[in-house]
Tab-separated table of C-alpha atoms and ligand atoms in Angstrom:
chain	number	residue	atom	x	y	z
A	1	MET	CA	88.484	96.374	143.885
A	2	ARG	CA	84.847	97.023	144.259
A	3	ARG	CA	83.389	93.893	145.509
A	4	ARG	CA	84.063	90.236	146.163
A	5	GLU	CA	81.627	88.107	144.342
A	6	PHE	CA	82.001	85.104	142.133
A	7	LEU	CA	80.132	82.439	140.385
A	8	VAL	CA	80.943	78.902	139.519
A	9	THR	CA	78.693	76.227	138.022
A	10	SER	CA	77.454	73.176	139.859
A	11	ALA	CA	78.952	69.746	139.466
A	12	ALA	CA	75.745	68.669	137.642
A	13	ALA	CA	76.478	71.195	134.877
A	14	VAL	CA	79.958	70.015	134.265
A	15	GLY	CA	80.750	68.433	130.884
A	16	ALA	CA	82.388	65.094	130.339
A	17	SER	CA	85.825	66.725	129.741
A	18	GLY	CA	85.759	68.165	133.214
A	19	CYS	CA	85.299	71.682	131.828
A	20	VAL	CA	83.101	74.173	133.447
A	21	PRO	CA	80.705	74.974	130.635
A	22	GLY	CA	79.605	78.481	129.564
A	23	PHE	CA	77.516	80.332	132.100
A	24	VAL	CA	74.342	81.599	130.479
A	25	GLY	CA	73.447	85.025	131.729
A	26	ALA	CA	73.787	88.724	131.015
A	27	PRO	CA	77.076	90.434	131.619
A	28	SER	CA	77.154	92.748	134.616
A	29	PRO	CA	75.841	96.144	133.585
A	30	GLY	CA	78.524	98.448	132.293
A	31	ARG	CA	81.167	95.710	132.138
A	32	PRO	CA	83.138	95.868	128.900
A	33	ILE	CA	83.068	92.710	126.862
A	34	PRO	CA	84.910	91.657	123.644
A	35	SER	CA	83.401	92.109	120.114
A	36	ARG	CA	82.995	88.935	118.089
A	37	SER	CA	86.214	89.826	116.190
A	38	GLN	CA	88.122	90.399	119.386
A	39	LEU	CA	86.900	87.103	120.775
A	40	TRP	CA	88.023	85.214	117.707
A	41	TRP	CA	91.385	86.998	117.862
A	42	GLN	CA	91.966	86.264	121.559
A	43	ARG	CA	91.126	82.584	121.066
A	44	ALA	CA	93.565	82.500	118.148
A	45	GLU	CA	96.360	83.350	120.595
A	46	LEU	CA	99.168	83.075	118.055
A	47	GLY	CA	99.833	85.604	115.290
A	48	MET	CA	102.855	85.836	113.018
A	49	PHE	CA	104.424	89.053	111.912
A	50	THR	CA	106.312	89.148	108.569
A	51	HIS	CA	108.700	92.039	107.958
A	52	PHE	CA	109.586	92.008	104.317
A	53	GLY	CA	110.453	94.811	101.909
A	54	MET	CA	113.178	97.052	100.756
A	55	ASN	CA	115.157	96.579	103.942
A	56	THR	CA	115.374	92.898	103.164
A	57	PHE	CA	117.562	93.897	100.140
A	58	THR	CA	119.544	96.707	101.648
A	59	ASP	CA	120.313	94.808	104.907
A	60	ARG	CA	118.875	97.580	107.026
A	61	GLU	CA	116.227	97.952	109.702
A	62	TRP	CA	114.979	101.398	108.817
A	63	GLY	CA	115.336	102.558	105.203
A	64	ASP	CA	115.559	106.264	104.458
A	65	GLY	CA	113.178	106.271	101.524
A	66	ARG	CA	115.864	106.928	98.900
A	67	GLU	CA	116.251	103.210	97.914
A	68	GLU	CA	115.973	102.289	94.306
A	69	PRO	CA	112.815	100.204	93.666
A	70	LYS	CA	114.823	97.984	91.295
A	71	GLN	CA	116.617	96.570	94.296
A	72	PHE	CA	113.531	94.671	95.228
A	73	ASN	CA	113.669	91.302	93.474
A	74	PRO	CA	112.895	88.128	95.514
A	75	GLY	CA	113.908	85.461	93.044
A	76	ARG	CA	112.065	82.569	94.621
A	77	PHE	CA	109.200	84.393	96.231
A	78	ASP	CA	106.612	81.927	97.638
A	79	ALA	CA	104.147	83.166	100.215
A	80	ARG	CA	102.657	79.600	100.349
A	81	GLN	CA	105.886	78.525	101.977
A	82	TRP	CA	105.459	81.219	104.667
A	83	ALA	CA	101.840	80.079	105.141
A	84	ARG	CA	102.713	76.449	105.566
A	85	ALA	CA	105.441	77.226	108.085
A	86	ALA	CA	103.083	79.496	110.036
A	87	ARG	CA	100.421	76.763	110.089
A	88	ALA	CA	102.977	74.152	111.242
A	89	GLY	CA	103.841	76.456	114.149
A	90	GLY	CA	100.178	76.708	115.171
A	91	PHE	CA	99.752	80.313	114.093
A	92	LYS	CA	96.251	81.473	113.118
A	93	TYR	CA	96.816	84.871	111.562
A	94	VAL	CA	99.762	86.550	109.790
A	95	ILE	CA	100.503	90.273	109.394
A	96	LEU	CA	102.600	91.549	106.505
A	97	THR	CA	104.464	94.893	106.322
A	98	ALA	CA	102.669	96.220	103.221
A	99	LYS	CA	104.639	99.486	103.680
A	100	HIS	CA	107.433	100.082	106.260
A	101	HIS	CA	108.950	103.425	107.211
A	102	ASP	CA	110.873	103.695	103.932
A	103	GLY	CA	107.594	104.086	102.090
A	104	PHE	CA	108.176	101.276	99.552
A	105	CYS	CA	104.872	99.636	98.836
A	106	LEU	CA	104.609	95.792	98.343
A	107	TRP	CA	101.501	96.311	96.247
A	108	PRO	CA	101.217	98.397	93.015
A	109	SER	CA	99.554	101.453	94.745
A	110	ARG	CA	98.064	103.955	92.280
A	111	PHE	CA	99.253	106.763	94.507
A	112	THR	CA	103.098	106.398	94.287
A	113	GLU	CA	105.782	105.134	91.970
A	114	HIS	CA	107.722	103.831	94.985
A	115	SER	CA	106.415	100.321	94.817
A	116	VAL	CA	106.771	96.790	93.407
A	117	LYS	CA	105.584	98.121	90.009
A	118	ASN	CA	108.938	99.724	89.456
A	119	SER	CA	110.940	96.705	90.619
A	120	LEU	CA	112.433	93.977	88.601
A	121	TRP	CA	110.343	91.362	90.385
A	122	ARG	CA	107.813	89.751	88.019
A	123	ASP	CA	108.834	92.469	85.486
A	124	GLY	CA	106.940	95.012	87.599
A	125	HIS	CA	103.675	93.097	87.383
A	126	GLY	CA	103.855	91.451	90.796
A	127	ASP	CA	101.787	92.154	93.909
A	128	VAL	CA	103.158	90.797	97.156
A	129	VAL	CA	100.045	91.739	99.167
A	130	ARG	CA	97.864	89.820	96.605
A	131	GLU	CA	99.994	86.703	96.769
A	132	PHE	CA	100.252	86.938	100.545
A	133	VAL	CA	96.508	87.186	101.214
A	134	ASP	CA	95.792	84.397	98.733
A	135	ALA	CA	98.437	82.139	100.262
A	136	MET	CA	97.335	82.729	103.813
A	137	ARG	CA	93.709	82.021	103.065
A	138	ALA	CA	94.606	78.894	101.059
A	139	GLU	CA	96.315	77.531	104.254
A	140	GLY	CA	93.366	78.490	106.482
A	141	LEU	CA	95.101	81.490	108.025
A	142	ARG	CA	93.786	85.075	108.241
A	143	PRO	CA	95.848	87.849	106.687
A	144	GLY	CA	96.569	91.144	108.450
A	145	LEU	CA	98.509	94.213	107.270
A	146	TYR	CA	100.935	96.748	108.622
A	147	LEU	CA	100.848	100.175	106.891
A	148	SER	CA	103.453	102.415	108.462
A	149	PRO	CA	102.157	105.959	109.148
A	150	TRP	CA	105.708	107.283	109.183
A	151	ASP	CA	106.781	107.478	105.528
A	152	ARG	CA	110.310	108.672	104.657
A	153	HIS	CA	109.820	108.559	100.884
A	154	GLU	CA	106.546	110.346	100.308
A	155	ARG	CA	106.968	114.011	99.497
A	156	THR	CA	103.686	115.134	101.042
A	157	TYR	CA	104.793	113.690	104.413
A	158	GLY	CA	104.834	116.633	106.840
A	159	ASP	CA	102.178	118.522	104.949
A	160	SER	CA	99.574	117.063	107.265
A	161	PRO	CA	96.262	117.354	105.238
A	162	ARG	CA	97.927	116.196	102.043
A	163	TYR	CA	99.792	113.345	103.532
A	164	ASN	CA	96.661	112.238	105.454
A	165	ASP	CA	94.811	112.037	102.183
A	166	TYR	CA	97.614	109.890	100.764
A	167	TYR	CA	97.619	107.618	103.708
A	168	ILE	CA	93.867	107.221	103.638
A	169	ALA	CA	94.016	106.513	99.805
A	170	GLN	CA	96.558	103.730	100.450
A	171	LEU	CA	94.576	102.316	103.394
A	172	THR	CA	91.481	102.353	101.151
A	173	GLU	CA	93.303	100.359	98.455
A	174	LEU	CA	94.395	97.729	101.049
A	175	LEU	CA	90.877	97.472	102.509
A	176	THR	CA	88.985	97.285	99.237
A	177	GLN	CA	91.134	95.175	96.963
A	178	TYR	CA	92.317	92.244	99.134
A	179	GLY	CA	89.252	90.802	100.912
A	180	PRO	CA	88.845	90.611	104.679
A	181	ILE	CA	91.831	91.835	106.751
A	182	VAL	CA	91.869	90.528	110.297
A	183	GLU	CA	94.152	93.193	111.770
A	184	LEU	CA	95.523	96.468	110.756
A	185	PHE	CA	98.848	97.118	112.674
A	186	PHE	CA	99.490	100.825	113.104
A	187	ASP	CA	103.010	101.321	114.238
A	188	GLY	CA	103.910	104.191	116.469
A	189	ALA	CA	107.517	104.674	115.432
A	190	ASN	CA	108.528	108.098	114.198
A	191	GLY	CA	112.242	108.826	114.033
A	192	GLU	CA	111.970	112.388	112.698
A	193	GLY	CA	114.707	114.552	114.327
A	194	PRO	CA	114.207	118.033	115.714
A	195	ASN	CA	114.483	119.550	112.220
A	196	GLY	CA	112.470	116.730	110.559
A	197	LYS	CA	109.044	117.033	109.047
A	198	LYS	CA	106.277	116.993	111.642
A	199	GLN	CA	103.229	115.166	110.464
A	200	VAL	CA	99.959	115.267	112.467
A	201	TYR	CA	98.102	112.047	111.754
A	202	ASP	CA	94.303	112.119	111.549
A	203	TRP	CA	93.599	109.094	113.672
A	204	PRO	CA	89.793	109.623	113.879
A	205	ARG	CA	89.703	109.511	110.086
A	206	VAL	CA	91.840	106.409	109.929
A	207	HIS	CA	89.602	104.623	112.430
A	208	ALA	CA	86.420	105.719	110.654
A	209	THR	CA	87.797	104.577	107.320
A	210	VAL	CA	88.587	101.144	108.684
A	211	ARG	CA	85.188	100.815	110.432
A	212	ARG	CA	83.362	101.891	107.261
A	213	LEU	CA	85.225	99.682	104.774
A	214	GLN	CA	85.815	96.605	107.040
A	215	PRO	CA	83.818	96.719	110.222
A	216	ASN	CA	85.209	93.328	111.386
A	217	ALA	CA	88.864	94.400	110.978
A	218	LEU	CA	90.711	94.969	114.273
A	219	MET	CA	92.877	98.009	114.681
A	220	PHE	CA	96.190	97.752	116.659
A	221	SER	CA	98.193	100.589	118.086
A	222	ASP	CA	99.375	101.643	121.514
A	223	ALA	CA	96.020	103.429	121.698
A	224	GLY	CA	93.993	100.618	120.106
A	225	PRO	CA	91.104	101.121	119.475
A	226	ASP	CA	90.641	97.334	119.370
A	227	ILE	CA	93.984	95.830	120.284
A	228	ARG	CA	96.657	97.500	122.372
A	229	TRP	CA	100.395	97.159	122.152
A	230	ILE	CA	101.747	95.381	125.240
A	231	GLY	CA	104.283	98.163	125.789
A	232	ASN	CA	107.543	96.372	124.910
A	233	GLU	CA	109.114	94.446	121.983
A	234	ARG	CA	110.226	91.542	124.127
A	235	GLY	CA	107.052	89.592	123.675
A	236	THR	CA	106.181	89.611	127.423
A	237	ALA	CA	102.904	90.653	129.055
A	238	GLY	CA	102.567	92.071	132.527
A	239	GLU	CA	101.006	90.580	135.574
A	240	PRO	CA	98.343	91.641	136.236
A	241	ASN	CA	97.075	91.988	132.675
A	242	TRP	CA	93.607	93.263	132.170
A	243	CYS	CA	91.810	93.169	128.748
A	244	THR	CA	90.239	96.394	129.738
A	245	VAL	CA	91.865	99.877	129.640
A	246	ASN	CA	91.068	103.454	130.494
A	247	PRO	CA	91.140	105.244	127.091
A	248	ALA	CA	91.955	108.557	128.641
A	249	LEU	CA	95.348	107.256	129.775
A	250	VAL	CA	96.534	106.593	126.174
A	251	PRO	CA	94.218	108.826	124.070
A	252	TYR	CA	95.940	108.516	120.655
A	253	ALA	CA	98.576	106.483	118.872
A	254	GLY	CA	102.127	107.696	119.729
A	255	PHE	CA	100.980	109.452	122.896
A	256	ASP	CA	103.905	109.662	125.254
A	257	ALA	CA	103.965	109.833	129.025
A	258	PRO	CA	106.301	108.326	131.612
A	259	GLN	CA	103.883	105.585	132.623
A	260	VAL	CA	102.595	104.593	129.166
A	261	GLY	CA	104.615	101.433	129.265
A	262	GLU	CA	103.159	100.358	132.579
A	263	TRP	CA	99.560	101.171	131.456
A	264	LEU	CA	99.990	99.107	128.313
A	265	GLN	CA	101.584	96.209	130.123
A	266	HIS	CA	98.851	95.889	132.709
A	267	GLY	CA	95.637	97.469	131.372
A	268	SER	CA	93.242	98.737	134.010
A	269	ALA	CA	90.979	96.820	136.468
A	270	ASP	CA	88.466	99.648	136.102
A	271	GLY	CA	88.937	100.098	132.322
A	272	THR	CA	85.851	101.145	130.377
A	273	VAL	CA	86.794	99.584	127.014
A	274	TRP	CA	87.874	96.129	125.960
A	275	ARG	CA	91.383	96.373	124.392
A	276	PRO	CA	93.380	93.192	124.853
A	277	GLY	CA	97.147	93.238	124.586
A	278	GLU	CA	99.336	91.963	121.751
A	279	ALA	CA	103.008	91.132	122.465
A	280	ASP	CA	105.205	91.556	119.406
A	281	VAL	CA	108.719	90.216	119.239
A	282	SER	CA	111.136	88.883	116.523
A	283	ILE	CA	112.410	85.366	116.170
A	284	ARG	CA	115.804	87.038	115.332
A	285	PRO	CA	117.560	90.143	116.716
A	286	GLY	CA	116.207	92.256	113.813
A	287	TRP	CA	112.727	92.683	112.409
A	288	PHE	CA	113.993	92.156	108.818
A	289	HIS	CA	116.096	89.291	107.549
A	290	HIS	CA	119.860	89.718	107.708
A	291	GLU	CA	122.159	86.874	106.662
A	292	ALA	CA	124.485	87.709	109.507
A	293	GLU	CA	121.795	86.703	111.995
A	294	ASN	CA	121.095	83.208	110.623
A	295	ALA	CA	122.849	81.726	113.632
A	296	ARG	CA	120.849	83.893	116.092
A	297	VAL	CA	117.395	82.457	115.599
A	298	ARG	CA	115.549	81.837	118.855
A	299	SER	CA	115.622	78.286	120.073
A	300	THR	CA	112.509	76.211	120.261
A	301	GLU	CA	112.626	76.269	124.105
A	302	ASN	CA	112.901	80.023	124.007
A	303	LEU	CA	109.876	80.239	121.697
A	304	ILE	CA	107.905	78.149	124.165
A	305	GLU	CA	108.946	80.466	127.020
A	306	LEU	CA	107.694	83.378	124.935
A	307	TYR	CA	104.346	81.659	124.704
A	308	PHE	CA	104.128	81.361	128.509
A	309	ALA	CA	105.286	85.000	128.921
A	310	SER	CA	102.527	86.284	126.571
A	311	VAL	CA	99.612	83.947	125.943
A	312	GLY	CA	100.216	82.492	129.346
A	313	ARG	CA	99.521	85.956	130.690
A	314	ASN	CA	96.439	86.843	128.749
A	315	ALA	CA	98.006	88.473	125.749
A	316	ASN	CA	98.383	87.335	122.069
A	317	LEU	CA	101.839	86.557	120.872
A	318	LEU	CA	102.796	88.177	117.582
A	319	LEU	CA	106.092	86.475	116.486
A	320	ASN	CA	107.952	88.066	113.651
A	321	VAL	CA	109.573	85.723	111.040
A	322	PRO	CA	111.262	87.673	108.286
A	323	PRO	CA	111.621	86.186	104.806
A	324	THR	CA	115.030	86.284	103.085
A	325	ARG	CA	115.975	88.081	99.825
A	326	GLU	CA	114.842	84.974	97.967
A	327	GLY	CA	111.369	85.601	99.358
A	328	LEU	CA	111.305	82.447	101.467
A	329	PHE	CA	111.469	81.834	105.189
A	330	HIS	CA	115.018	80.739	105.993
A	331	GLU	CA	115.270	76.979	106.634
A	332	VAL	CA	116.421	77.560	110.240
A	333	ASP	CA	113.365	79.695	111.019
A	334	ALA	CA	111.021	77.282	109.305
A	335	ARG	CA	112.442	74.346	111.243
A	336	ARG	CA	112.075	76.220	114.529
A	337	LEU	CA	108.475	76.936	113.738
A	338	ALA	CA	107.794	73.318	113.030
A	339	GLU	CA	109.497	72.182	116.212
A	340	PHE	CA	107.678	74.797	118.256
A	341	GLY	CA	104.345	73.624	116.782
A	342	SER	CA	105.001	69.979	117.541
A	343	LYS	CA	106.474	70.613	121.044
A	344	MET	CA	103.470	72.805	121.943
A	345	GLN	CA	101.201	69.977	120.990
A	346	ASP	CA	103.160	67.615	123.224
A	347	VAL	CA	103.063	70.079	126.144
A	348	PHE	CA	99.338	70.360	126.038
A	349	ALA	CA	98.507	66.841	124.895
A	350	ASP	CA	97.511	65.244	128.183
A	351	ASP	CA	95.121	67.287	130.162
A	352	ARG	CA	94.757	65.382	133.489
A	353	ALA	CA	91.710	67.448	134.297
A	354	ALA	CA	89.785	65.735	131.514
A	355	GLY	CA	87.262	63.407	133.001
A	356	ALA	CA	87.606	64.883	136.444
A	357	ARG	CA	84.656	65.570	138.704
A	358	VAL	CA	84.307	69.293	139.195
A	359	HIS	CA	82.767	70.565	142.493
A	360	ARG	CA	81.353	73.906	143.296
A	361	THR	CA	82.795	75.432	146.382
A	362	THR	CA	81.988	78.758	147.978
A	363	GLY	CA	85.083	80.494	146.573
A	364	GLY	CA	86.150	78.675	143.409
A	365	VAL	CA	86.349	75.348	141.663
A	366	GLU	CA	87.496	72.022	142.941
A	367	LEU	CA	88.529	69.095	140.699
A	368	ALA	CA	88.666	65.474	141.719
A	369	LEU	CA	90.871	63.513	139.279
A	370	ARG	CA	90.213	59.837	138.532
A	371	ALA	CA	93.673	59.057	139.991
A	372	PRO	CA	96.517	61.013	141.513
A	373	ALA	CA	98.611	62.704	138.886
A	374	ALA	CA	101.928	64.623	139.051
A	375	ILE	CA	101.043	68.110	137.910
A	376	GLY	CA	103.368	71.006	137.218
A	377	MET	CA	101.229	73.329	135.172
A	378	VAL	CA	97.729	74.748	135.477
A	379	VAL	CA	95.803	76.484	132.673
A	380	LEU	CA	93.165	78.839	133.937
A	381	ARG	CA	90.499	80.735	132.040
A	382	GLU	CA	87.703	83.167	132.539
A	383	GLN	CA	84.773	83.157	130.190
A	384	ILE	CA	85.781	86.451	128.619
A	385	GLU	CA	82.788	86.679	126.441
A	386	ARG	CA	81.115	87.824	129.695
A	387	GLY	CA	84.015	90.120	130.620
A	388	GLN	CA	87.015	89.934	132.986
A	389	ALA	CA	86.718	90.215	136.792
A	390	LEU	CA	89.164	88.064	138.677
A	391	SER	CA	91.928	89.950	140.300
A	392	ARG	CA	93.467	87.500	142.804
A	393	TYR	CA	93.404	83.691	143.155
A	394	ARG	CA	95.395	80.837	144.382
A	395	VAL	CA	95.732	77.219	143.203
A	396	GLU	CA	95.952	74.404	145.710
A	397	ALA	CA	96.512	70.657	145.747
A	398	LEU	CA	95.344	68.291	148.498
A	399	VAL	CA	98.547	66.767	149.858
A	400	ASN	CA	98.602	64.531	152.952
A	401	GLY	CA	95.108	65.645	153.916
A	402	GLY	CA	95.924	69.396	153.781
A	403	TRP	CA	95.554	71.951	151.022
A	404	ARG	CA	98.951	73.099	149.710
A	405	VAL	CA	99.212	76.349	147.712
A	406	VAL	CA	101.053	75.611	144.424
A	407	SER	CA	100.577	79.006	142.770
A	408	ARG	CA	99.104	82.398	143.248
A	409	GLY	CA	98.182	85.001	140.756
A	410	THR	CA	96.244	88.091	139.891
A	411	THR	CA	94.372	88.352	136.645
A	412	ILE	CA	93.313	85.450	134.409
A	413	GLY	CA	91.330	86.769	131.422
A	414	HIS	CA	91.385	84.564	128.291
A	415	LYS	CA	94.150	82.409	129.667
A	416	LYS	CA	96.639	82.277	132.534
A	417	ILE	CA	99.230	79.541	132.823
A	418	ASP	CA	101.119	78.851	136.084
A	419	ARG	CA	104.027	76.480	136.317
A	420	PHE	CA	105.448	75.054	139.546
A	421	ALA	CA	107.511	72.133	140.800
A	422	LEU	CA	105.665	68.805	140.259
A	423	VAL	CA	103.062	67.962	142.948
A	424	GLU	CA	101.222	64.598	142.941
A	425	ALA	CA	97.626	64.820	144.004
A	426	ASP	CA	94.119	63.798	142.921
A	427	ARG	CA	92.271	66.816	144.350
A	428	TRP	CA	92.976	70.395	143.023
A	429	ARG	CA	91.203	73.655	143.529
A	430	VAL	CA	91.244	77.214	142.354
A	431	ALA	CA	90.295	79.657	145.115
A	432	ILE	CA	89.016	83.085	144.062
A	433	GLU	CA	90.339	85.626	146.520
A	434	GLU	CA	89.349	88.972	145.051
A	435	SER	CA	87.441	90.348	141.973
A	436	THR	CA	85.970	93.473	140.480
A	437	GLY	CA	82.696	91.765	139.832
A	438	LEU	CA	81.105	88.390	139.093
A	439	VAL	CA	83.738	85.848	138.142
A	440	ARG	CA	82.967	83.297	135.540
A	441	LEU	CA	85.652	80.708	135.400
A	442	GLY	CA	86.189	78.810	132.266
A	443	ASP	CA	87.690	75.241	132.110
A	444	VAL	CA	90.751	74.380	134.133
A	445	GLY	CA	93.576	72.328	132.634
A	446	LEU	CA	96.146	70.309	134.635
A	447	PHE	CA	99.370	69.168	132.934
A	448	ALA	CA	102.546	67.487	133.853
A	449	ARG	CA	105.049	69.992	132.592
A	450	GLU	CA	106.969	71.896	135.295
A	451	ARG	CA	109.011	75.097	135.119
A	452	PRO	CA	112.296	74.387	133.320
A	453	ALA	CA	115.394	75.210	135.407
A	454	GLY	CA	116.517	78.750	134.719
A	455	GLY	CA	116.006	80.293	131.212
A	456	GLY	CA	113.325	82.969	130.738
A	457	ALA	CA	111.910	84.240	127.504
A	458	GLY	CA	114.957	86.530	127.161
B	501	FUL	C1	108.748	99.469	115.330
B	501	FUL	C2	109.348	99.726	113.933
B	501	FUL	O1	110.161	100.883	114.004
B	501	FUL	C3	110.186	98.465	113.643
B	501	FUL	O2	110.913	98.648	112.438
B	501	FUL	C4	109.224	97.333	113.545
B	501	FUL	O3	108.333	97.536	112.462
B	501	FUL	C5	108.415	97.187	114.893
B	501	FUL	C6	107.373	96.163	114.818
B	501	FUL	O4	107.839	98.413	115.227
B	501	FUL	O5	108.167	100.575	115.899
C-alpha cells in the first residue's frame, strides 16, 4: 500500500437518494481505469452462458470431433425463449458456444463442412448464431460468442500456421456477419495428451483481429486482455478482488504456473492494466444439458448465494444455462431463472439509505437515516470510472451511543456486499482504513436482509 488518502463528497453535494454523486476530477496519474465497454460490462453484472451444440445430442461434455453432423437436430429450437428467460432472471448479456472443442459450428462457416449446414435441422439451411443474436437483441440483451481454440475435428489443428489461419477466418465470420458482439470468450481448455497434436495459438493475431473488426468487443481469457477468468468454475471471486492485474503474471491464455489461480482470484493492488474478473459456473453439474441432471438444477437460494459470491465481490457472474435437445431451456431451469430474478428484486427493493443525510467525515462516509432501521446487508461501491483504490475498510452502526463494527473488508471496486446479523440503528458509517490512492466512494446501500443460516454458494 503506497499511501493512505481518500476523498468523499460533502453533505451539500449529496443527491436526494442519499447517494454520493460522481466526483468530478481527473484520475490519479498512471492509475488504470476501465474502457467504456468494460464499464458497461461491469455495471451489467449478470451474464448468461449457453452451452449448446453436438454434445447436447450425444450426452457428452467433450466431444471428440468424430460426431455425425446429422445428429444435430433441435426440433423446437427457439432462441427467443432463451432470451426471455435470461431477461426474466435479470441477465444483461448472453454468450453462446458457437464452436466447442468438438469443432462443430453452430453457424454455416465457409471453412468447414462440420457445421449446421450438414445437419437435418432446418434442412441444413439454419444458422443458430444468426437466430441467437437476433433473439437476444430483440429482448434487449447483448450477444457474446465462445469460439473454442481447441478443435478436435479440424484436420489442420496442430499445424500451427494453417490452423491459426482457419481460426482467424472463423473469428472473422463471427465478427463481420452478426453485428456487435459484446464479449468473445476464449476458453483455455486443451485436453491433448502427450502424443496429441500441439497447436501454438497466435494470440497477438487473435487480439488484433478482434480490435480491428470490433473495437468495442471485450475479450475474455485467463490472460484477458479485457476480462480475466476468476480462476475457478465455481462462480466465486476472491477477497480481495482487484479489477487491476499485472499482465506479466499471466502473459498469455493457457499460461500455467502454480499461483495462477490465486492471481486470477485476487488481481493485483499494483496492477497496471484494468482487467475485471468474470466468474463462470453452471446451473447444473454439466455445462451441456443432460436429461439425467434435470433434478440437479441449482436452487433459487443457491443462485442468490452465487450472486453474493461473485457480483458481491466485484466480479461479474456468468451463469451457464444449457438448452435441451429440443432447443429450449428446460422448464426447471427457466423457472429457477424467473424465481431468481423476482427474488433479487425483492432483496434489493427497499434501500434504507434512500433519503438519508450523508456526512463527510475524515475517513469515510456517514449516513443518518430518517428513522432507525434493522439492517443486515450493506452494498458498497467505488466510482470505478476513476479507478479502484480502497484496500481496507470497516462498516459501523451507532448502537447505544457507541460505534459498533458490523463488517470489515478489503477491496470494493464496482460492488462489494457484506451481510451480517441484523442491527437496528439510524446512524451508519463506512470507515476507510487503507488505500493505494485516492478513494472515491460511490453510493452506499443499506438493506434488511441478513446472512442466511449456513448454506454457501456450493
Ligand atoms: C472449459 C471447457 O472445457 C468446458 O467444456 C466449458 O466450456 C467451460 C466453460 O470451459 O474449459
